[in-house]
mmCIF file of C-alpha atoms and ligand atoms in Angstrom:
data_model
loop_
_atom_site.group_PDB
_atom_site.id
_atom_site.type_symbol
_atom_site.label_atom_id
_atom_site.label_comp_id
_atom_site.label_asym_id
_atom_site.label_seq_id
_atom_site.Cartn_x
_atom_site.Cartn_y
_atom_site.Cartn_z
ATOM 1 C CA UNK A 10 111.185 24.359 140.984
ATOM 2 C CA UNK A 11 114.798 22.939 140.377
ATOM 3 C CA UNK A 12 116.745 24.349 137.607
ATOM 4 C CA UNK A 13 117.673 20.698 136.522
ATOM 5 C CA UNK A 14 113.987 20.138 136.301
ATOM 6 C CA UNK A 15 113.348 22.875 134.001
ATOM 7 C CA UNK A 16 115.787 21.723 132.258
ATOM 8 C CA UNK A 17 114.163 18.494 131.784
ATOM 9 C CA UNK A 18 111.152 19.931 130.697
ATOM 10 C CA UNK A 19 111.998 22.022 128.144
ATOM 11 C CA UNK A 20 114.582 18.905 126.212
ATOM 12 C CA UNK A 21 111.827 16.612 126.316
ATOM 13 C CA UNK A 22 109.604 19.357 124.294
ATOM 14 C CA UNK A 23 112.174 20.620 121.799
ATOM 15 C CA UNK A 24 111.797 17.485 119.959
ATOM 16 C CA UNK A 25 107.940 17.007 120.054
ATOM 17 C CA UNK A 26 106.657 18.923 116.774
ATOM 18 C CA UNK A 27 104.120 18.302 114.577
ATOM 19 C CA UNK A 28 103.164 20.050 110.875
ATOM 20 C CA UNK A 29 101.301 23.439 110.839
ATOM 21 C CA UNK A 30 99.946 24.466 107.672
ATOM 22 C CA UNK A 31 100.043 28.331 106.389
ATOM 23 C CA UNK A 32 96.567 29.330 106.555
ATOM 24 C CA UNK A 33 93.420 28.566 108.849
ATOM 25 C CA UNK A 34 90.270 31.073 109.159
ATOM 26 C CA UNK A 35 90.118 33.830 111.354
ATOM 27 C CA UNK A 36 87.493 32.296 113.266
ATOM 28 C CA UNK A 37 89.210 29.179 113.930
ATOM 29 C CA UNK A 38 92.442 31.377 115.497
ATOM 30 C CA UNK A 39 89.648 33.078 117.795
ATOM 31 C CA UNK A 40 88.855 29.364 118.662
ATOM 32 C CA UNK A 41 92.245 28.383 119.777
ATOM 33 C CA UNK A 42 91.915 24.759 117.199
ATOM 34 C CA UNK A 43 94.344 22.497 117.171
ATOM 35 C CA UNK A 44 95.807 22.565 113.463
ATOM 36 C CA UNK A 45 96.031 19.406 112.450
ATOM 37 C CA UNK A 46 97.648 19.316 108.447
ATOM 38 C CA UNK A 47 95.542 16.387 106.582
ATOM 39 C CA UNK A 48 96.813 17.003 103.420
ATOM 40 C CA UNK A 49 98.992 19.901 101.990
ATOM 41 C CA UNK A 50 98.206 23.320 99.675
ATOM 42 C CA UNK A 51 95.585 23.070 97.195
ATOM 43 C CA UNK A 52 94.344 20.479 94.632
ATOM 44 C CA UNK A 53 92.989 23.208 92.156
ATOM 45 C CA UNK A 54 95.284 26.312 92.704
ATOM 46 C CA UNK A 55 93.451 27.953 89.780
ATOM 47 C CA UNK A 56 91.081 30.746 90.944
ATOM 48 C CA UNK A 57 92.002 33.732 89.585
ATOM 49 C CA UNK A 58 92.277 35.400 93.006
ATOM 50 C CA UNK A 59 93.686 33.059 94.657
ATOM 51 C CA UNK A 60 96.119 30.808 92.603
ATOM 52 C CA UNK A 61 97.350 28.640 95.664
ATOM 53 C CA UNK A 62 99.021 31.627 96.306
ATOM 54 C CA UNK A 63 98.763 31.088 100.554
ATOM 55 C CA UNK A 64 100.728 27.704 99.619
ATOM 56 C CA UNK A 65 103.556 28.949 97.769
ATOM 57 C CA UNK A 66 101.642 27.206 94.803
ATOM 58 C CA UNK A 67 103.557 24.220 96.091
ATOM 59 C CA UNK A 68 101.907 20.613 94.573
ATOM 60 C CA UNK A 69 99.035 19.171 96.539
ATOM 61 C CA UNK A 70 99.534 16.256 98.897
ATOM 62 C CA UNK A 71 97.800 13.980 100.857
ATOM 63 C CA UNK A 72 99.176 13.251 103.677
ATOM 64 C CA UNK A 73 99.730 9.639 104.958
ATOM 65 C CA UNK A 74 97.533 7.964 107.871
ATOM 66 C CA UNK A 75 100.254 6.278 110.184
ATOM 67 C CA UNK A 76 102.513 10.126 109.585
ATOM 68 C CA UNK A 77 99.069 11.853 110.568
ATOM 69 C CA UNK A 78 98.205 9.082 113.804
ATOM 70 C CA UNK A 79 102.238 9.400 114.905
ATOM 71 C CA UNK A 80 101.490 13.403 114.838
ATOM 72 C CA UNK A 81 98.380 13.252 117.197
ATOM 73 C CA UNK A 82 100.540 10.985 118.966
ATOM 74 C CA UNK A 83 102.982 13.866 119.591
ATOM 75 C CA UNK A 84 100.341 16.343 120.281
ATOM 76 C CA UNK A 85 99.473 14.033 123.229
ATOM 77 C CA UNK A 86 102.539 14.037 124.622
ATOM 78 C CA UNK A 87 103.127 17.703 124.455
ATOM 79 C CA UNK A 88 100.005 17.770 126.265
ATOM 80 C CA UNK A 89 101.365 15.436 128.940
ATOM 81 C CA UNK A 90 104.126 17.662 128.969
ATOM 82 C CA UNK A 91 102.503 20.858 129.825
ATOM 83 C CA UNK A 92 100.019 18.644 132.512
ATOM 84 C CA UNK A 93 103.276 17.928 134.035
ATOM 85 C CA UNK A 94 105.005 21.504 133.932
ATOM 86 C CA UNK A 95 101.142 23.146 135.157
ATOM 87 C CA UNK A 96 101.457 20.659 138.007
ATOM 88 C CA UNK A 97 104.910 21.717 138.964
ATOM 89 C CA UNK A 98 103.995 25.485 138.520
ATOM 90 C CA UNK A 99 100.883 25.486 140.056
ATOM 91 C CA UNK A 100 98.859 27.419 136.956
ATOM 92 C CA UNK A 101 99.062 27.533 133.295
ATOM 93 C CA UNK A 102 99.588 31.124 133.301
ATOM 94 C CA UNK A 103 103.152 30.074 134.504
ATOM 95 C CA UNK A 104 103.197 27.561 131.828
ATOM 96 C CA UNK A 105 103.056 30.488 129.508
ATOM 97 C CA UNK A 106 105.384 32.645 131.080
ATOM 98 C CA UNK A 107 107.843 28.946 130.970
ATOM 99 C CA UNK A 108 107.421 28.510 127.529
ATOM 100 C CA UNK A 109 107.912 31.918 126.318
ATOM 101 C CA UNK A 110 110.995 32.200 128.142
ATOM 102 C CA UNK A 111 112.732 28.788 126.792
ATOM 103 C CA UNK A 112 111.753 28.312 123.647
ATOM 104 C CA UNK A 113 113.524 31.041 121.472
ATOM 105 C CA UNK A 114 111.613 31.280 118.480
ATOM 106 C CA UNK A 115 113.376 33.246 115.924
ATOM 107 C CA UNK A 116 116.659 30.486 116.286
ATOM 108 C CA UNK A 117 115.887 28.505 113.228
ATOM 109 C CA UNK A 118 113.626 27.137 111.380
ATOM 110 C CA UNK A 119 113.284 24.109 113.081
ATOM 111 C CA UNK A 120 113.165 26.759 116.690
ATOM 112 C CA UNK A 121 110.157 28.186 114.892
ATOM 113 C CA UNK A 122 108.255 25.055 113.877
ATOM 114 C CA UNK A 123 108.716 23.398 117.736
ATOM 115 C CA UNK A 124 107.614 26.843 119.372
ATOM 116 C CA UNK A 125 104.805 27.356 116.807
ATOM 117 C CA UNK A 126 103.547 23.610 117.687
ATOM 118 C CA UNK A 127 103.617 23.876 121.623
ATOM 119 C CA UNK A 128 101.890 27.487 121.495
ATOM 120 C CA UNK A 129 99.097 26.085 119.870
ATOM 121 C CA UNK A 130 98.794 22.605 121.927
ATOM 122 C CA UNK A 131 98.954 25.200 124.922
ATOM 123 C CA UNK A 132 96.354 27.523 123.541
ATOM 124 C CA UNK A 133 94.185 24.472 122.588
ATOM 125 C CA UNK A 134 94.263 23.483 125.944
ATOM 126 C CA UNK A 135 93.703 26.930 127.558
ATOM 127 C CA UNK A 136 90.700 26.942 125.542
ATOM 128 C CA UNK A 137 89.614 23.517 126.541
ATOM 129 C CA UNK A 138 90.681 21.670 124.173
ATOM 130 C CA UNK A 139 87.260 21.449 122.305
ATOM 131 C CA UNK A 140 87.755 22.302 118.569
ATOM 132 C CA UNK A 141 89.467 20.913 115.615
ATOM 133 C CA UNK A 142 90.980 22.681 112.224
ATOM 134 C CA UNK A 143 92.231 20.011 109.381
ATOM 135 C CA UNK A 144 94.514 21.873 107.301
ATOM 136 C CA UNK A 145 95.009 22.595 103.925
ATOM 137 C CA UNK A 146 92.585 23.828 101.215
ATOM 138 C CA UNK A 147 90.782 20.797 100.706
ATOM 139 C CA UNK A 148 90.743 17.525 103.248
ATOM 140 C CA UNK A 149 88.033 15.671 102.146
ATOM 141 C CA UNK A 150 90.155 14.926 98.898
ATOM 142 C CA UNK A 151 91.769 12.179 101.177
ATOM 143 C CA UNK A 152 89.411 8.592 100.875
ATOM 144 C CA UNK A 153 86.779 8.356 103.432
ATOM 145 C CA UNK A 154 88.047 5.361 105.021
ATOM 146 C CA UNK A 155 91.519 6.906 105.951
ATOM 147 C CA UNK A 156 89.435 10.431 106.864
ATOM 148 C CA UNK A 157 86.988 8.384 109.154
ATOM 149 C CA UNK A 158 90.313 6.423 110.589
ATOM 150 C CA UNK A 159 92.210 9.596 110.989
ATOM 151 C CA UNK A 160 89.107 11.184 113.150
ATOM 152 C CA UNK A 161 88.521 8.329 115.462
ATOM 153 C CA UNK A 162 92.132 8.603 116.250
ATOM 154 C CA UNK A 163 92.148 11.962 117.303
ATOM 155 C CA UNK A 164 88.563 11.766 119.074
ATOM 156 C CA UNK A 165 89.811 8.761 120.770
ATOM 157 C CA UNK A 166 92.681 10.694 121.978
ATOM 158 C CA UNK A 167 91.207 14.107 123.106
ATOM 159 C CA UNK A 168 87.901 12.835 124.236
ATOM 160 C CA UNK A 169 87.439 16.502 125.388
ATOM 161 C CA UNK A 170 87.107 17.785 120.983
ATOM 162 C CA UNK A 171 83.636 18.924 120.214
ATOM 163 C CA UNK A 172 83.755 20.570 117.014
ATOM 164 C CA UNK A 173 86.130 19.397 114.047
ATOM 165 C CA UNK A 174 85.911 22.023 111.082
ATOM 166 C CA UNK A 175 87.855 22.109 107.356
ATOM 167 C CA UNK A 176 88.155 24.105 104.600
ATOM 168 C CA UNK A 177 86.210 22.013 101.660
ATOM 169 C CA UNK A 178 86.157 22.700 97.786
ATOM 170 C CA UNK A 179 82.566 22.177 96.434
ATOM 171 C CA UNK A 180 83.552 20.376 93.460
ATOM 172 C CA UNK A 181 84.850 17.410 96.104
ATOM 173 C CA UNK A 182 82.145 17.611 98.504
ATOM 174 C CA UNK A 183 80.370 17.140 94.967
ATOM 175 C CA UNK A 184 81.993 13.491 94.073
ATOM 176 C CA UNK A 185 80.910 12.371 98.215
ATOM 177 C CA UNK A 186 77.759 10.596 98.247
ATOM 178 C CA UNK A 187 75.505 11.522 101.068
ATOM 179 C CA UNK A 188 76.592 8.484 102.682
ATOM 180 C CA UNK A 189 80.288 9.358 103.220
ATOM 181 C CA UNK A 190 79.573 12.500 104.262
ATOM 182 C CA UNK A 191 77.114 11.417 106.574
ATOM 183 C CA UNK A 192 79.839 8.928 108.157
ATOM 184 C CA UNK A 193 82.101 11.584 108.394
ATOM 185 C CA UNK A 194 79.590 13.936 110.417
ATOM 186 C CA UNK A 195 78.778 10.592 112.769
ATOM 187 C CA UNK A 196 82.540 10.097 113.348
ATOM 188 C CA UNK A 197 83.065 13.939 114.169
ATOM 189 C CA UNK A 198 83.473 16.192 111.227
ATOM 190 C CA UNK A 199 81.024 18.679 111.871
ATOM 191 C CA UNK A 200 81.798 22.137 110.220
ATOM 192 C CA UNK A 201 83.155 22.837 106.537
ATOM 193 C CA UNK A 202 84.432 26.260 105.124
ATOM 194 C CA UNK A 203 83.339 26.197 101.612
ATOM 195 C CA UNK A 204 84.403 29.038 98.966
ATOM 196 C CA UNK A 205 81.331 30.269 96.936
ATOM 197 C CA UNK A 206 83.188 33.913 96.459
ATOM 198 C CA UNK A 207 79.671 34.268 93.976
ATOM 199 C CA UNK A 208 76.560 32.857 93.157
ATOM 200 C CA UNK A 209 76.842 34.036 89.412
ATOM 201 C CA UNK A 210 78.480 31.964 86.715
ATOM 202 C CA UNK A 211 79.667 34.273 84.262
ATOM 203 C CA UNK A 212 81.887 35.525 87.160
ATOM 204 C CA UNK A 213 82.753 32.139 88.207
ATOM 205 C CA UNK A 214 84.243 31.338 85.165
ATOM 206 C CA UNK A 215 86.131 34.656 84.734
ATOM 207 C CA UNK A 216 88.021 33.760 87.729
ATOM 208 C CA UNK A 217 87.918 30.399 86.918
ATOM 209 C CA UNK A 218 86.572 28.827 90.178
ATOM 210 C CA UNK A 219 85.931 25.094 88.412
ATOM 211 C CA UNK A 220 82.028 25.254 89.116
ATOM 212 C CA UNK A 221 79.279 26.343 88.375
ATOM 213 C CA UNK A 222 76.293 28.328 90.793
ATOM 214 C CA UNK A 223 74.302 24.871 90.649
ATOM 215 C CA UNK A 224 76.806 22.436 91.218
ATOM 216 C CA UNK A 225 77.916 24.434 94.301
ATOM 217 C CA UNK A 226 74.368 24.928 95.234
ATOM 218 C CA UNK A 227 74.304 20.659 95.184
ATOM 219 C CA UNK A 228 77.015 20.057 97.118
ATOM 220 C CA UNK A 229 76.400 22.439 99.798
ATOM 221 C CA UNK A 230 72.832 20.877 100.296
ATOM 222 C CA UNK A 231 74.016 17.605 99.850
ATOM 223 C CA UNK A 232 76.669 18.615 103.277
ATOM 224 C CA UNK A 233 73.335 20.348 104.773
ATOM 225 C CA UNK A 234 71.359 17.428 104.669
ATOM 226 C CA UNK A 235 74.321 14.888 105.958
ATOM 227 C CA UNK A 236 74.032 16.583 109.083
ATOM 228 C CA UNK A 237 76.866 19.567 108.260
ATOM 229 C CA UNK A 238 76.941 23.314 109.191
ATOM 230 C CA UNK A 239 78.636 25.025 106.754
ATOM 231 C CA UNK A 240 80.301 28.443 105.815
ATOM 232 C CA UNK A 241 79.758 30.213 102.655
ATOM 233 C CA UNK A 242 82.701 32.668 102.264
ATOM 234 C CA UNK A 243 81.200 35.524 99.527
ATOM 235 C CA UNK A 244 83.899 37.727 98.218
ATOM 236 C CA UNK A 245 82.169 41.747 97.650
ATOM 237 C CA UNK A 246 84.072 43.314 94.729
ATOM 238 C CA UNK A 247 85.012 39.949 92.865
ATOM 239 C CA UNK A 248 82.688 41.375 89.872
ATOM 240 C CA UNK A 249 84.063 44.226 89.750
ATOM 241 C CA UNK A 250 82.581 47.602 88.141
ATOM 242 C CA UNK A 251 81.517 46.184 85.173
ATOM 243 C CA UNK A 252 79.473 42.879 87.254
ATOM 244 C CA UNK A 253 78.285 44.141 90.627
ATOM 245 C CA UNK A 254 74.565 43.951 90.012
ATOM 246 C CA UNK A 255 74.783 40.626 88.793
ATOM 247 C CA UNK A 256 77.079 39.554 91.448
ATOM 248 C CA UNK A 257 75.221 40.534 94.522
ATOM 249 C CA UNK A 258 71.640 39.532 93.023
ATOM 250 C CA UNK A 259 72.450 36.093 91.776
ATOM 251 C CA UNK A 260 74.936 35.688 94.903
ATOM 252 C CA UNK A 261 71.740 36.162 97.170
ATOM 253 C CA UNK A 262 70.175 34.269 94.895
ATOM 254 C CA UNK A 263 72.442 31.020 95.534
ATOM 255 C CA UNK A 264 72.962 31.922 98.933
ATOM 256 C CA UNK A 265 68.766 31.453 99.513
ATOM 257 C CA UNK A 266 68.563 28.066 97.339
ATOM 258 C CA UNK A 267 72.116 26.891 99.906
ATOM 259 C CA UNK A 268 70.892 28.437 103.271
ATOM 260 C CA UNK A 269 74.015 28.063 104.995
ATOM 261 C CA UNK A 270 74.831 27.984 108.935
ATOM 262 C CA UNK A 271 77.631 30.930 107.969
ATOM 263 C CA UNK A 272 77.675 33.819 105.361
ATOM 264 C CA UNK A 273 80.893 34.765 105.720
ATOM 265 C CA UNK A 274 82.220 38.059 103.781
ATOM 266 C CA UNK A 275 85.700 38.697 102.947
ATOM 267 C CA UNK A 276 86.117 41.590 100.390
ATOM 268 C CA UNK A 277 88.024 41.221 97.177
ATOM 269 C CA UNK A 278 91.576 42.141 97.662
ATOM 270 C CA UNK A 279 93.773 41.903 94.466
ATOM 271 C CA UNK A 280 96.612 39.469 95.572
ATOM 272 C CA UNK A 281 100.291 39.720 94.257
ATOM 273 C CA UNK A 282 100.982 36.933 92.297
ATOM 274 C CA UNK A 283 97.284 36.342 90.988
ATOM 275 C CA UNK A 284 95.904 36.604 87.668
ATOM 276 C CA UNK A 285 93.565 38.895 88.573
ATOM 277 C CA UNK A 286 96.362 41.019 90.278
ATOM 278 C CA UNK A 287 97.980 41.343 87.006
ATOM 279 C CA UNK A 288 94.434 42.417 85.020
ATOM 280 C CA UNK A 289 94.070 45.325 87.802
ATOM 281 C CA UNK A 290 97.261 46.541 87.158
ATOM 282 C CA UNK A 291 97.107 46.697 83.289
ATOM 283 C CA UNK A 292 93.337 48.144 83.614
ATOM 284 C CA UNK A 293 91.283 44.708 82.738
ATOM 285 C CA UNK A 294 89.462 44.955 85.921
ATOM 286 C CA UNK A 295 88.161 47.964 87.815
ATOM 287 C CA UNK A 296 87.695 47.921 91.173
ATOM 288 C CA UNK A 297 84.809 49.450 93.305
ATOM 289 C CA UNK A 298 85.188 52.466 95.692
ATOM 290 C CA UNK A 299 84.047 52.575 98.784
ATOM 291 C CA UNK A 300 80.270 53.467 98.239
ATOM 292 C CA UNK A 301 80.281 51.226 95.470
ATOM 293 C CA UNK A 302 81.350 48.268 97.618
ATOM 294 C CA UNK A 303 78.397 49.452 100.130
ATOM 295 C CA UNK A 304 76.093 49.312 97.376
ATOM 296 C CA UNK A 305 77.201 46.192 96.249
ATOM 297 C CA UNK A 306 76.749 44.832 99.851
ATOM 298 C CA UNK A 307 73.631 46.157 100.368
ATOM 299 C CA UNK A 308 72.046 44.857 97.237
ATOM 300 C CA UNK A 309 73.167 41.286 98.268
ATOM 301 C CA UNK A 310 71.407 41.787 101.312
ATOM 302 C CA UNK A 311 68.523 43.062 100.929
ATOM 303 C CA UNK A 312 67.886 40.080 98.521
ATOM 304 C CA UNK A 313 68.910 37.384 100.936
ATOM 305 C CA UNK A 314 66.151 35.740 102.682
ATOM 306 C CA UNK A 315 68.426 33.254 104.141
ATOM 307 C CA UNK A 316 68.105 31.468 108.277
ATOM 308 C CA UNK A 317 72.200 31.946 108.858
ATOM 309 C CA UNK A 318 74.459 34.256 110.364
ATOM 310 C CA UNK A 319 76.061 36.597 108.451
ATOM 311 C CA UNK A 320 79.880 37.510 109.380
ATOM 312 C CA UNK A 321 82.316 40.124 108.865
ATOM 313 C CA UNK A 322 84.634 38.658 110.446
ATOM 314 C CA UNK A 323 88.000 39.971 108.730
ATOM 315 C CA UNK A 324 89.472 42.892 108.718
ATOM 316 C CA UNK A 325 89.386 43.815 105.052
ATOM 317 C CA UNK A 326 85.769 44.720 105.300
ATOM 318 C CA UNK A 327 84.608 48.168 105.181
ATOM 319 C CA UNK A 328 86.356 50.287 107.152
ATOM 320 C CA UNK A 329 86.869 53.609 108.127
ATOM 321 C CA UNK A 330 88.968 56.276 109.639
ATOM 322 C CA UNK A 331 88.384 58.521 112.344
ATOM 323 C CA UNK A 332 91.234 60.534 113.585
ATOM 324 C CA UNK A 333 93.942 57.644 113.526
ATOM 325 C CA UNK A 334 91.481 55.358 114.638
ATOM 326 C CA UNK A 335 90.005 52.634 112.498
ATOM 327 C CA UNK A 336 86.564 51.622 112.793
ATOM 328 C CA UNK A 337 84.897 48.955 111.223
ATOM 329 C CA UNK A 338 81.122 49.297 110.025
ATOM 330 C CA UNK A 339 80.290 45.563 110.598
ATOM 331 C CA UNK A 340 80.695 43.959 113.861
ATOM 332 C CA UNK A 341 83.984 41.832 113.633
ATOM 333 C CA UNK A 342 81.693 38.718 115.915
ATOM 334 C CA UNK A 343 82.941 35.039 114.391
ATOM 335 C CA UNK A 344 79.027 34.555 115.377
ATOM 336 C CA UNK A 345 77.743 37.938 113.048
ATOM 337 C CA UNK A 346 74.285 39.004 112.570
ATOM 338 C CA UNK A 347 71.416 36.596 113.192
ATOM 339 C CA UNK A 348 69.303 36.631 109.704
ATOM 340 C CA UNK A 349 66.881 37.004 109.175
ATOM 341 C CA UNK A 350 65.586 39.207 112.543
ATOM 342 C CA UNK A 351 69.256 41.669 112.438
ATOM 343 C CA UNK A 352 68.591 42.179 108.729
ATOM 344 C CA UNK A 353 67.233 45.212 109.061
ATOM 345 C CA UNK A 354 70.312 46.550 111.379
ATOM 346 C CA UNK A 355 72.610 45.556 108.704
ATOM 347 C CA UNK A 356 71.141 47.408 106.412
ATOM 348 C CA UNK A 357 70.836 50.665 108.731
ATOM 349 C CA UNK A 358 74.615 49.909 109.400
ATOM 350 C CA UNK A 359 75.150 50.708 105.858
ATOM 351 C CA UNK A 360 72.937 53.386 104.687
ATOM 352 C CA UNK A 361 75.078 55.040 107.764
ATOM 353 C CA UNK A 362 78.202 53.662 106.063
ATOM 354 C CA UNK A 363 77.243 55.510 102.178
ATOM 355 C CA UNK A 364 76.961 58.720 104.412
ATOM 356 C CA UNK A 365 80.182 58.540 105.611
ATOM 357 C CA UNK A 366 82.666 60.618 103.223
ATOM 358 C CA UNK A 367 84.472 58.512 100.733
ATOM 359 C CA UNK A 368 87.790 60.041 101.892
ATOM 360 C CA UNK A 369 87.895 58.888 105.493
ATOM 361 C CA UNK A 370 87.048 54.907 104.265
ATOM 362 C CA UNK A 371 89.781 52.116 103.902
ATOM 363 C CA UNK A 372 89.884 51.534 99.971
ATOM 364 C CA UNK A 373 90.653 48.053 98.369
ATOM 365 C CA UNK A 374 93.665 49.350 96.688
ATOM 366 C CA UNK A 375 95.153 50.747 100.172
ATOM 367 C CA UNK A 376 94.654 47.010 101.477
ATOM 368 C CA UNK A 377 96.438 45.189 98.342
ATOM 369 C CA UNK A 378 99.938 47.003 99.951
ATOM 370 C CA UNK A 379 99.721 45.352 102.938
ATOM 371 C CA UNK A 380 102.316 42.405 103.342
ATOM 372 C CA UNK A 381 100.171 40.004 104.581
ATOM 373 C CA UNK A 382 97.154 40.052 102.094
HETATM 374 S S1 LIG B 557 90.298 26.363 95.716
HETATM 375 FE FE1 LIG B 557 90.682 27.771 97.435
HETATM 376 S S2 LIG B 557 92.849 27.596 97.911
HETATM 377 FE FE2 LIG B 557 92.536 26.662 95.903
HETATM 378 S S3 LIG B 557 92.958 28.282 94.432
HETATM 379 FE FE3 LIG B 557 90.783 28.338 94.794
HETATM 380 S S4 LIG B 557 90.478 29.800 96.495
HETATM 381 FE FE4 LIG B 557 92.680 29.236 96.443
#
């Protein structure tokens, strides 16, 4: 191909850029979704763990609907875009290899942003172009009838998007009546990623989630019934030494009333900048060692009598070492463990694990140093 029509190519995408939030679940990355930011950071920004701290803490927004329609207007052009380049290439491997090689990402921020925006349209498309991530912490804050506007936009756009997935706080899905959230499901919203982190309310209120065990419960089986699947993320560790029991029975507990589509575990990793970063430090708040955790994990699921699949599907679970090799106990599937017919491997999967010397395993306090937790 002509260098002039390279050339052509890559000015008419340096300008086509949308907004990426920070954070999107692991799952959704294996997915290749198209980010699309509905609104911005987090309305609560209180949990002790947390504390909006994957914003910046910055002040939640909700984005407005014509900004939102002009980005997925964008997206389609960058789409267009890399139709046209595939078609002078002849594969989208080239694209790739095109893309790589003209957009330097590490210019500016601006650089950044652009590249950032057409890897992901490209990766979307690689993948088919089937699912959907709304960004930030909590879309469904925005008022049904700009939500249900915003997704028959994009659905009329990509006709190709099957699955359209967001993170969700319970307390909102809580003020939805059955009806909204059934429009939403009709329209194309289909999968929410809900934080329980624990089923038991005196923990809850230590690290001040905002709800209670039943109102979560509610919600969740208000988004069942309106034709949702859902993810339950539970954080192992949250209660500490001093609240394991409790955590893991009256987690299972919650997690049996809720019976979600998705378990999904993500251990408790104290997080600089958190309150409950600062009470580990100055000795408020023990956390478990590696047996412990298992325990703790195994308690939870021998009491779960749930119809979901249960993931580990981050890498701060239980892991261990062997040689310089690091193995994790749990499969790392976004799909997990069928429940409840691969209960019974989990549960082999960790009796091995608590014979495994505590030495060689990955402890919590090892993971709080990396730079990305
Ligand atoms: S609601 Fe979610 S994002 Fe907001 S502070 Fe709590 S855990 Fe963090």
């Amino acid at each position: 191909m002509a260098a002039m029509q390279l050339d052509f190519y890559v000015d008419k995408m340096k300008d086509l850029h949308f907004e990426i939030g920070p954070i999107r679940p692991p799952n959704e990355g294996g997915a290749n979704s198209l980010l699309l930011r509905i609104t911005r950071n987090c309305p609560w920004s209180r949990c002790a763990f947390c504390y909006g701290t994957p914003y910046g803490r910055q002040p939640f927004q909700i984005r407005r609907v014509d900004e939102i329609k002009r980005e997925i207007d964008t997206i389609k052009l960058i789409v267009n875009v890399i139709d046209d380049i595939n078609r002078a290439l002849g594969g989208i491997d080239w694209v790739q290899s095109f893309i790589e090689a003209h957009f330097p990402f590490g210019e500016n921020g601006h650089a950044l942003q652009n590249f950032q925006c057409i890897i992901n349209v490209l990766e979307w498309i690689r993948s088919g172009a089937r699912t959907v991530f709304l960004q930030d912490a909590d879309s469904l804050l925005m008022k049904t009838p700009q939500l249900l506007e915003i997704l028959a936009y994009l659905k009329a756009n990509f006709p190709s998007i099957e699955r359209i997935t967001s993170y969700a706080r319970a307390k909102t899905l809580a003020i939805k009546t059955e009806e909204e959230l059934a429009q939403l499901r009709k329209v194309g919203l289909s999968r929410l990623h809900i934080g329980l982190e624990t089923g038991d309310d005196e923990i809850l209120k230590l690290i001040n989630k905002g709800i209670t065990s039943s109102e979560h419960i509610e919600a969740a089986k208000k988004a069942l019934r309106a034709g949702f699947e859902i993810s339950e993320y539970v954080m192992p560790g949250i209660g500490g030494r001093s609240r394991w029991m409790r955590h893991a029975l009256n987690t299972a507990n919650a997690l049996n009333e809720i019976n979600p589509t998705f378990v999904r575990f993500r251990r408790f990793v104290p997080r600089p900048g958190t309150p409950l970063f600062n009470d580990w430090k100055e000795g408020r708040f023990q956390l478990l060692k590696p047996h412990e955790l298992l325990l703790e994990i195994k308690t939870l699921i021998e009491h779960l009598q749930v119809n979901s699949r249960i993931c580990f599907d981050h890498f701060i679970n239980p892991a261990y070492r062997i040689g310089r090799k690091i193995v994790h106990l749990f499969s790392q599937d976004y799909s997990g463990y069928k429940f409840p017919e691969e209960k019974e491997k989990v549960l082999e999967l960790i009796d091995y694990g608590l014979n495994i010397d505590e030495i060689l395993w990955i402890t919590t306090e090892e993971l709080t140093k990396l730079p990305y937790i």
